[in-house]
CSV table of C-alpha atoms in Angstrom, one decimal:
chain,number,residue,atom,x,y,z
A,1,UNK,CA,-17.4,-3.7,-8.0
A,2,UNK,CA,-13.8,-3.0,-6.9
A,3,UNK,CA,-11.2,-2.0,-9.5
A,4,UNK,CA,-8.9,-4.8,-8.2
A,5,UNK,CA,-10.2,-8.1,-6.9
A,6,UNK,CA,-8.1,-10.4,-4.8
A,7,UNK,CA,-9.1,-13.6,-3.0
A,8,UNK,CA,-8.8,-12.9,0.7
A,9,UNK,CA,-8.0,-16.4,1.7
A,10,UNK,CA,-6.8,-17.5,4.2
A,11,UNK,CA,-4.6,-19.8,2.3
A,12,UNK,CA,-2.8,-22.5,4.2
A,13,UNK,CA,0.0,-24.6,2.6
A,14,UNK,CA,2.7,-27.0,3.9
A,15,UNK,CA,6.3,-25.9,3.9
A,16,UNK,CA,8.0,-26.4,0.5
A,17,UNK,CA,4.8,-26.0,-1.5
A,18,UNK,CA,4.4,-23.7,-4.5
A,19,UNK,CA,2.0,-20.9,-3.7
A,20,UNK,CA,0.0,-19.1,-6.4
A,21,UNK,CA,-1.6,-15.7,-5.5
A,22,UNK,CA,-3.8,-13.9,-8.0
A,23,UNK,CA,-5.5,-10.6,-8.7
A,24,UNK,CA,-7.8,-9.4,-11.4
A,25,UNK,CA,-8.5,-5.9,-12.4
A,26,UNK,CA,-10.9,-3.9,-14.5
A,27,UNK,CA,-9.0,-0.7,-15.3
A,28,UNK,CA,-7.2,-1.1,-18.6
A,29,UNK,CA,-5.1,2.0,-17.9
A,30,UNK,CA,-3.1,0.1,-15.3
A,31,UNK,CA,0.5,-0.4,-16.5
A,32,UNK,CA,2.6,-0.8,-13.3
A,33,UNK,CA,2.0,-3.9,-11.1
A,34,UNK,CA,3.4,-4.6,-7.7
A,35,UNK,CA,3.2,-7.2,-5.0
A,36,UNK,CA,3.6,-6.2,-1.4
A,37,UNK,CA,4.0,-8.4,1.7
A,38,UNK,CA,2.6,-7.2,5.0
A,39,UNK,CA,3.4,-8.9,8.3
A,40,UNK,CA,1.1,-8.4,11.2
A,41,UNK,CA,1.5,-4.9,12.8
A,42,UNK,CA,3.9,-3.8,10.0
A,43,UNK,CA,3.6,-1.6,6.9
A,44,UNK,CA,3.7,-3.3,3.5
A,45,UNK,CA,7.1,-4.0,1.9
A,46,UNK,CA,7.6,-4.2,-1.8
A,47,UNK,CA,8.3,-7.7,-3.1
A,48,UNK,CA,8.0,-7.4,-6.9
A,49,UNK,CA,7.5,-4.7,-9.5
A,50,UNK,CA,6.6,-5.2,-13.1
A,51,UNK,CA,5.8,-2.9,-16.0
A,52,UNK,CA,3.2,-4.0,-18.6
A,53,UNK,CA,2.8,-7.7,-19.5
A,54,UNK,CA,5.4,-10.4,-18.9
A,55,UNK,CA,7.2,-12.3,-16.2
A,56,UNK,CA,9.8,-11.3,-13.6
A,57,UNK,CA,11.7,-13.6,-11.3
A,58,UNK,CA,13.5,-12.7,-8.1
A,59,UNK,CA,14.8,-15.6,-6.1
A,60,UNK,CA,11.8,-17.8,-5.0
A,61,UNK,CA,9.3,-15.2,-6.3
A,62,UNK,CA,7.9,-14.9,-9.8
A,63,UNK,CA,5.5,-12.3,-10.9
A,64,UNK,CA,3.4,-12.6,-14.0
A,65,UNK,CA,1.2,-10.0,-15.7
A,66,UNK,CA,-1.3,-10.8,-18.5
A,67,UNK,CA,-2.8,-7.4,-19.5
A,68,UNK,CA,-5.0,-9.0,-22.2
A,69,UNK,CA,-6.8,-11.0,-19.4
A,70,UNK,CA,-6.3,-8.2,-16.8
A,71,UNK,CA,-4.8,-10.8,-14.5
A,72,UNK,CA,-1.7,-10.8,-12.4
A,73,UNK,CA,-0.1,-13.6,-10.4
A,74,UNK,CA,2.7,-14.1,-7.8
A,75,UNK,CA,4.3,-17.5,-7.4
A,76,UNK,CA,6.3,-18.4,-4.4
A,77,UNK,CA,8.5,-21.5,-4.7
A,78,UNK,CA,9.7,-23.6,-1.8
A,79,UNK,CA,7.5,-21.7,0.6
A,80,UNK,CA,8.8,-21.2,4.1
A,81,UNK,CA,7.0,-20.4,7.4
A,82,UNK,CA,8.6,-17.0,7.3
A,83,UNK,CA,6.5,-16.3,4.1
A,84,UNK,CA,3.4,-16.4,6.3
A,85,UNK,CA,1.9,-12.9,5.8
A,86,UNK,CA,-0.7,-11.0,3.9
A,87,UNK,CA,0.1,-10.5,0.2
A,88,UNK,CA,-1.3,-7.4,-1.5
A,89,UNK,CA,-1.3,-6.7,-5.2
A,90,UNK,CA,-1.2,-3.1,-6.2
A,91,UNK,CA,-1.2,-1.3,-9.5
A,92,UNK,CA,-1.1,2.2,-11.1
A,93,UNK,CA,-1.5,3.9,-14.4
A,94,UNK,CA,1.1,6.0,-16.2
A,95,UNK,CA,-0.4,9.4,-15.2
A,96,UNK,CA,-1.2,8.4,-11.7
A,97,UNK,CA,2.0,9.4,-10.1
A,98,UNK,CA,2.4,7.4,-7.0
A,99,UNK,CA,-1.3,6.6,-6.5
A,100,UNK,CA,-1.6,2.9,-6.0
A,101,UNK,CA,-4.8,0.9,-6.2
A,102,UNK,CA,-4.6,-2.2,-3.9
A,103,UNK,CA,-6.3,-5.5,-3.7
A,104,UNK,CA,-7.7,-6.4,-0.3
A,105,UNK,CA,-4.9,-8.9,0.3
A,106,UNK,CA,-4.5,-12.6,0.6
A,107,UNK,CA,-3.6,-14.0,4.0
A,108,UNK,CA,-1.0,-16.9,3.6
A,109,UNK,CA,0.0,-19.3,6.3
A,110,UNK,CA,2.9,-21.7,5.6
A,111,UNK,CA,2.8,-24.6,8.0
A,112,UNK,CA,5.7,-26.8,9.2
B,1,UNK,CA,19.4,4.8,6.2
B,2,UNK,CA,16.4,5.3,8.5
B,3,UNK,CA,13.0,4.2,7.3
B,4,UNK,CA,9.7,6.0,7.2
B,5,UNK,CA,8.6,7.0,10.7
B,6,UNK,CA,5.1,7.7,11.7
B,7,UNK,CA,3.9,9.2,15.0
B,8,UNK,CA,2.0,8.4,17.1
B,9,UNK,CA,1.8,4.7,16.6
B,10,UNK,CA,-1.5,4.4,18.4
B,11,UNK,CA,-4.3,6.9,19.0
B,12,UNK,CA,-7.7,6.8,20.6
B,13,UNK,CA,-10.2,9.6,20.0
B,14,UNK,CA,-13.9,10.1,20.4
B,15,UNK,CA,-16.4,11.0,17.7
B,16,UNK,CA,-16.4,14.6,16.7
B,17,UNK,CA,-12.8,15.2,17.7
B,18,UNK,CA,-10.0,15.9,15.2
B,19,UNK,CA,-6.7,14.3,14.9
B,20,UNK,CA,-3.3,15.0,13.3
B,21,UNK,CA,-0.9,12.3,12.2
B,22,UNK,CA,2.7,12.8,11.3
B,23,UNK,CA,5.0,11.1,8.8
B,24,UNK,CA,8.7,11.6,8.3
B,25,UNK,CA,9.9,10.2,4.9
B,26,UNK,CA,13.2,8.6,4.1
B,27,UNK,CA,15.9,11.2,3.8
B,28,UNK,CA,16.0,12.5,0.2
B,29,UNK,CA,12.5,11.4,-0.6
B,30,UNK,CA,10.2,14.1,-1.9
B,31,UNK,CA,7.0,12.3,-2.4
B,32,UNK,CA,4.7,11.3,0.5
B,33,UNK,CA,1.5,9.3,0.1
B,34,UNK,CA,-1.1,8.5,2.7
B,35,UNK,CA,-3.4,5.4,2.7
B,36,UNK,CA,-6.2,4.2,4.9
B,37,UNK,CA,-6.3,0.4,5.7
B,38,UNK,CA,-9.4,-1.2,7.0
B,39,UNK,CA,-10.4,-4.9,7.1
B,40,UNK,CA,-13.3,-4.4,4.8
B,41,UNK,CA,-11.9,-2.0,2.2
B,42,UNK,CA,-8.2,-2.8,2.4
B,43,UNK,CA,-5.7,-0.1,1.5
B,44,UNK,CA,-7.2,3.0,0.0
B,45,UNK,CA,-5.3,6.0,-1.4
B,46,UNK,CA,-5.9,9.3,0.4
B,47,UNK,CA,-3.6,11.7,-1.2
B,48,UNK,CA,0.0,12.3,-2.4
B,49,UNK,CA,2.2,15.3,-1.7
B,50,UNK,CA,5.3,16.2,-3.8
B,51,UNK,CA,7.4,19.2,-3.1
B,52,UNK,CA,4.8,20.7,-0.7
B,53,UNK,CA,2.0,20.4,-3.3
B,54,UNK,CA,-0.9,17.9,-3.4
B,55,UNK,CA,-0.4,15.9,-6.6
B,56,UNK,CA,-3.1,13.3,-6.3
B,57,UNK,CA,-6.2,12.9,-4.3
B,58,UNK,CA,-8.4,9.8,-3.6
B,59,UNK,CA,-12.1,9.6,-3.0
B,60,UNK,CA,-12.3,10.7,0.6
B,61,UNK,CA,-14.5,13.5,2.1
B,62,UNK,CA,-13.0,16.9,2.8
B,63,UNK,CA,-12.7,16.0,6.5
B,64,UNK,CA,-9.4,14.4,5.4
B,65,UNK,CA,-6.7,16.8,4.6
B,66,UNK,CA,-2.9,16.9,4.5
B,67,UNK,CA,0.1,19.1,4.0
B,68,UNK,CA,3.8,18.7,3.4
B,69,UNK,CA,6.5,20.9,4.7
B,70,UNK,CA,9.7,22.1,3.0
B,71,UNK,CA,11.7,19.2,4.6
B,72,UNK,CA,9.2,16.7,3.0
B,73,UNK,CA,7.7,15.8,6.4
B,74,UNK,CA,4.0,15.4,6.0
B,75,UNK,CA,0.9,15.6,8.3
B,76,UNK,CA,-2.6,14.4,7.7
B,77,UNK,CA,-5.6,15.8,9.6
B,78,UNK,CA,-9.0,14.3,10.1
B,79,UNK,CA,-11.7,16.6,11.4
B,80,UNK,CA,-15.0,15.6,13.0
B,81,UNK,CA,-14.1,12.0,13.5
B,82,UNK,CA,-16.6,9.3,12.8
B,83,UNK,CA,-16.6,5.7,14.0
B,84,UNK,CA,-15.8,4.6,10.5
B,85,UNK,CA,-12.5,6.5,10.5
B,86,UNK,CA,-11.1,3.8,12.8
B,87,UNK,CA,-8.3,2.3,10.7
B,88,UNK,CA,-4.5,1.9,10.2
B,89,UNK,CA,-3.2,5.0,8.5
B,90,UNK,CA,-0.1,4.3,6.4
B,91,UNK,CA,2.4,6.7,5.0
B,92,UNK,CA,4.7,5.9,2.1
B,93,UNK,CA,7.6,7.8,0.7
B,94,UNK,CA,9.5,7.7,-2.5
B,95,UNK,CA,12.0,9.7,-4.5
B,96,UNK,CA,9.2,11.2,-6.5
B,97,UNK,CA,8.9,11.9,-10.2
B,98,UNK,CA,6.1,11.9,-12.7
B,99,UNK,CA,6.1,8.2,-13.5
B,100,UNK,CA,6.6,5.2,-11.3
B,101,UNK,CA,10.1,4.1,-12.4
B,102,UNK,CA,11.8,0.9,-11.4
B,103,UNK,CA,13.8,2.8,-8.9
B,104,UNK,CA,10.8,4.8,-7.5
B,105,UNK,CA,9.8,2.3,-5.0
B,106,UNK,CA,7.3,3.4,-2.3
B,107,UNK,CA,8.5,2.6,1.2
B,108,UNK,CA,5.8,2.3,3.8
B,109,UNK,CA,6.0,3.2,7.5
B,110,UNK,CA,4.5,1.1,10.2
B,111,UNK,CA,1.3,3.1,10.4
B,112,UNK,CA,-0.7,4.9,13.0
B,113,UNK,CA,-3.6,2.8,14.4
B,114,UNK,CA,-6.5,5.2,15.0
B,115,UNK,CA,-9.5,4.0,17.1
B,116,UNK,CA,-12.5,6.3,17.3
B,117,UNK,CA,-14.9,5.6,20.2
């Protein structure tokens, strides 16, 4: 079983929809949680970063972390066709330096 | 500020050969991490270098190795290539430091696509 599980999709939604992306994890040492977006033939780019449990909002994006359930989410409001990409969750523990453990990614398509 | 650059972008090798990939981090960044991305396994951590020293290592065989130079540029080497080594190899740089701070974002390069025939 992988340390981080993520539904691979693909997920197809109409423009303007609210998108919910989720990951579960098994390692209770994880304290830092990130969401990356990866367009085709590009490297991942960081969207959101949160430490421990709680919510964080940035524009149309909201990240939630529930450490008690070992569950993290990314919400995208008013989704746009330009949001079509693969979304990767990633996490690390306090002593792990820059070692990130990634989910396998969810492919999202926002249709006109 | 220039981003992370990786060379070459594409590479085709045959089984048994070895390959060296190069990564130039963002200016001022001292940490370079390498990841392997495949459709089945996703992104998997290979190793991290900080100030020319390997700081972290993932669960890959010894055929995968790396190094970092005094200017923070990094190379990774894969010896005795296998078909399963076909993947996108991504390099990420960050300022460095013992903990992931809110400012210590990892910036990824575009990757090197390696195909092993």
